[in-house]
């Protein structure tokens, strides 16, 4: 009972709960006041900081839009015809449409899902091959020359597929660039 009435301990939450369960007249709701004041104080600080951060964000966003008009220097074009899939061709087209296209400012981006998935499969094959080589070097049972040869052949085939796809992309770029001249 002496501990409950001693200074700081008197205002702790554990002491509050024990006082609230007591039937004596001392203690009770007035012990909740410091906790309530502290909670309100911390909430006010959090709201103040959140509000200030929000204002800074709004200012940055407005200044970006005011001084760097993104809609005037960025155009997204989807479903480009095969004959136009070149930075030079697109630049020529935009020069016909707009008078102020900066030279060499057109960028052609591609979504190469098939190439990415092929490279991921090749990386998996490389990991399998490395695992088999480690097993073979350690003398573990599980590594065999047949598995190693199969993985090496698979990796060689995947390397050729990746090189072929990269060459096809390069040829498409060169063809459309030459057509643009």
Tab-separated table of C-alpha atoms in Angstrom:
chain	number	residue	atom	x	y	z
A	1	UNK	CA	0.000	0.000	0.000
A	2	UNK	CA	2.952	2.341	0.648
A	3	UNK	CA	4.275	1.753	-2.848
A	4	UNK	CA	0.974	2.843	-4.402
A	5	UNK	CA	1.098	6.199	-2.672
A	6	UNK	CA	4.742	6.949	-3.415
A	7	UNK	CA	5.406	9.783	-5.917
A	8	UNK	CA	5.659	8.798	-9.563
A	9	UNK	CA	4.454	5.258	-8.997
A	10	UNK	CA	1.152	6.739	-7.902
A	11	UNK	CA	0.511	7.948	-11.466
A	12	UNK	CA	1.532	4.813	-13.376
A	13	UNK	CA	-1.053	2.826	-15.272
A	14	UNK	CA	-0.556	-0.345	-13.222
A	15	UNK	CA	-1.239	1.590	-10.047
A	16	UNK	CA	-4.288	3.172	-11.674
A	17	UNK	CA	-5.812	-0.199	-12.402
A	18	UNK	CA	-5.233	-1.417	-8.874
A	19	UNK	CA	-6.729	1.800	-7.441
A	20	UNK	CA	-9.738	1.597	-9.704
A	21	UNK	CA	-10.441	-1.856	-8.368
A	22	UNK	CA	-10.131	-0.738	-4.747
A	23	UNK	CA	-13.268	0.162	-2.890
A	24	UNK	CA	-11.653	2.832	-0.751
A	25	UNK	CA	-12.492	6.484	-1.282
A	26	UNK	CA	-8.891	7.503	-2.025
A	27	UNK	CA	-7.635	7.288	-5.603
A	28	UNK	CA	-9.951	6.716	-8.498
A	29	UNK	CA	-10.721	8.914	-11.503
A	30	UNK	CA	-8.349	11.748	-10.615
A	31	UNK	CA	-5.451	9.381	-11.190
A	32	UNK	CA	-6.473	9.117	-14.836
A	33	UNK	CA	-5.957	12.864	-15.378
A	34	UNK	CA	-2.143	12.754	-15.934
A	35	UNK	CA	-2.559	9.945	-18.456
A	36	UNK	CA	-5.343	11.767	-20.225
A	37	UNK	CA	-3.333	15.006	-20.364
A	38	UNK	CA	-0.272	13.131	-21.656
A	39	UNK	CA	-2.291	11.344	-24.333
A	40	UNK	CA	-3.874	14.611	-25.493
A	41	UNK	CA	-0.457	16.313	-25.534
A	42	UNK	CA	1.152	13.552	-27.623
A	43	UNK	CA	-1.820	13.469	-29.994
A	44	UNK	CA	-1.576	17.230	-30.486
A	45	UNK	CA	2.143	16.938	-31.315
A	46	UNK	CA	1.467	14.151	-33.818
A	47	UNK	CA	-1.331	16.104	-35.500
A	48	UNK	CA	0.830	19.240	-35.664
A	49	UNK	CA	3.764	17.392	-37.254
A	50	UNK	CA	1.497	15.540	-39.684
A	51	UNK	CA	-0.174	18.784	-40.729
A	52	UNK	CA	3.181	20.521	-41.282
A	53	UNK	CA	4.485	17.593	-43.325
A	54	UNK	CA	1.322	17.668	-45.414
A	55	UNK	CA	1.762	21.398	-46.069
A	56	UNK	CA	5.385	20.867	-47.137
A	57	UNK	CA	4.297	18.089	-49.490
A	58	UNK	CA	1.622	20.297	-51.041
A	59	UNK	CA	4.146	23.139	-51.503
A	60	UNK	CA	6.651	20.819	-53.195
A	61	UNK	CA	3.997	19.360	-55.445
A	62	UNK	CA	2.693	22.768	-56.466
A	63	UNK	CA	6.181	24.128	-57.122
A	64	UNK	CA	6.968	21.101	-59.298
A	65	UNK	CA	3.828	21.624	-61.315
A	66	UNK	CA	4.344	25.384	-61.510
A	67	UNK	CA	7.988	25.405	-62.651
A	68	UNK	CA	8.263	22.125	-64.500
A	69	UNK	CA	5.075	21.550	-66.435
A	70	UNK	CA	5.285	17.789	-66.786
A	71	UNK	CA	2.335	17.617	-69.172
A	72	UNK	CA	4.232	19.813	-71.633
A	73	UNK	CA	7.347	17.663	-71.779
A	74	UNK	CA	6.061	14.095	-71.421
A	75	UNK	CA	3.875	12.108	-73.779
A	76	UNK	CA	2.975	8.449	-73.338
A	77	UNK	CA	2.195	6.639	-76.560
A	78	UNK	CA	0.968	3.046	-76.459
A	79	UNK	CA	0.309	0.524	-79.236
A	80	UNK	CA	2.865	2.041	-81.589
A	81	UNK	CA	2.687	0.514	-85.091
A	82	UNK	CA	5.564	-1.752	-86.083
A	83	UNK	CA	6.800	0.739	-88.682
A	84	UNK	CA	7.086	3.523	-86.083
A	85	UNK	CA	8.950	1.587	-83.368
A	86	UNK	CA	12.084	3.669	-83.398
A	87	UNK	CA	13.175	6.761	-81.535
A	88	UNK	CA	13.982	8.515	-84.830
A	89	UNK	CA	10.606	7.677	-86.369
A	90	UNK	CA	8.779	8.888	-83.279
A	91	UNK	CA	10.834	12.072	-83.229
A	92	UNK	CA	9.945	12.743	-86.860
A	93	UNK	CA	6.283	12.147	-86.124
A	94	UNK	CA	6.268	14.461	-83.108
A	95	UNK	CA	8.099	17.121	-85.107
A	96	UNK	CA	5.193	17.021	-87.544
A	97	UNK	CA	2.674	17.353	-84.704
A	98	UNK	CA	4.487	19.862	-82.489
A	99	UNK	CA	6.939	22.595	-83.363
A	100	UNK	CA	9.127	22.416	-80.271
A	101	UNK	CA	10.416	18.854	-79.914
A	102	UNK	CA	13.997	18.949	-78.673
A	103	UNK	CA	16.467	16.933	-80.764
A	104	UNK	CA	17.249	13.484	-79.329
A	105	UNK	CA	14.603	13.874	-76.644
A	106	UNK	CA	12.396	10.988	-77.770
A	107	UNK	CA	12.942	7.734	-75.930
A	108	UNK	CA	11.536	4.393	-76.987
A	109	UNK	CA	10.735	2.098	-74.084
A	110	UNK	CA	9.766	-1.510	-74.533
A	111	UNK	CA	8.141	-4.058	-72.313
A	112	UNK	CA	10.200	-7.174	-72.894
A	113	UNK	CA	8.378	-9.796	-70.840
A	114	UNK	CA	9.528	-12.707	-72.986
A	115	UNK	CA	13.191	-11.678	-72.775
A	116	UNK	CA	12.939	-11.101	-69.023
A	117	UNK	CA	11.329	-14.505	-68.408
A	118	UNK	CA	13.951	-16.193	-70.599
A	119	UNK	CA	16.746	-14.529	-68.624
A	120	UNK	CA	15.112	-15.595	-65.340
A	121	UNK	CA	14.939	-19.210	-66.556
A	122	UNK	CA	18.596	-18.999	-67.611
A	123	UNK	CA	19.542	-17.684	-64.148
A	124	UNK	CA	17.711	-20.661	-62.597
A	125	UNK	CA	19.634	-23.038	-64.837
A	126	UNK	CA	22.912	-21.373	-63.840
A	127	UNK	CA	22.068	-21.837	-60.150
A	128	UNK	CA	21.213	-25.507	-60.731
A	129	UNK	CA	24.467	-26.006	-62.611
A	130	UNK	CA	26.463	-24.342	-59.830
A	131	UNK	CA	24.728	-26.540	-57.243
A	132	UNK	CA	25.587	-29.678	-59.223
A	133	UNK	CA	29.213	-28.560	-59.577
A	134	UNK	CA	29.462	-27.998	-55.821
A	135	UNK	CA	27.944	-31.425	-55.162
A	136	UNK	CA	30.376	-33.027	-57.595
A	137	UNK	CA	33.390	-31.235	-56.088
A	138	UNK	CA	32.373	-32.227	-52.571
A	139	UNK	CA	31.973	-35.856	-53.609
A	140	UNK	CA	28.319	-36.003	-52.574
A	141	UNK	CA	26.083	-38.642	-53.992
A	142	UNK	CA	23.524	-36.820	-56.086
A	143	UNK	CA	25.846	-35.195	-58.559
A	144	UNK	CA	26.273	-37.043	-61.799
A	145	UNK	CA	27.971	-36.300	-65.076
A	146	UNK	CA	24.670	-36.844	-66.880
A	147	UNK	CA	22.985	-34.099	-64.824
A	148	UNK	CA	25.920	-31.757	-65.389
A	149	UNK	CA	25.954	-32.393	-69.131
A	150	UNK	CA	22.186	-31.899	-69.342
A	151	UNK	CA	22.373	-28.602	-67.458
A	152	UNK	CA	25.287	-27.400	-69.588
A	153	UNK	CA	23.363	-28.175	-72.778
A	154	UNK	CA	20.256	-26.465	-71.405
A	155	UNK	CA	22.296	-23.390	-70.465
A	156	UNK	CA	23.925	-23.278	-73.905
A	157	UNK	CA	20.496	-23.440	-75.573
A	158	UNK	CA	19.119	-20.666	-73.326
A	159	UNK	CA	22.172	-18.476	-74.010
A	160	UNK	CA	21.560	-18.890	-77.732
A	161	UNK	CA	17.856	-17.990	-77.313
A	162	UNK	CA	18.745	-14.846	-75.342
A	163	UNK	CA	21.361	-13.814	-77.911
A	164	UNK	CA	18.882	-14.454	-80.739
A	165	UNK	CA	16.196	-12.332	-79.085
A	166	UNK	CA	18.663	-9.526	-78.377
A	167	UNK	CA	19.839	-9.641	-82.000
A	168	UNK	CA	16.243	-9.499	-83.234
A	169	UNK	CA	15.603	-6.395	-81.100
A	170	UNK	CA	18.804	-4.773	-82.393
A	171	UNK	CA	17.868	-5.563	-86.008
A	172	UNK	CA	14.396	-4.097	-85.502
A	173	UNK	CA	15.940	-0.911	-84.128
A	174	UNK	CA	18.436	-0.688	-86.989
A	175	UNK	CA	15.762	-1.392	-89.607
A	176	UNK	CA	13.400	1.271	-88.294
A	177	UNK	CA	16.289	3.722	-87.857
A	178	UNK	CA	17.382	3.127	-91.467
A	179	UNK	CA	13.798	3.534	-92.630
A	180	UNK	CA	13.696	6.851	-90.781
A	181	UNK	CA	16.595	8.222	-92.861
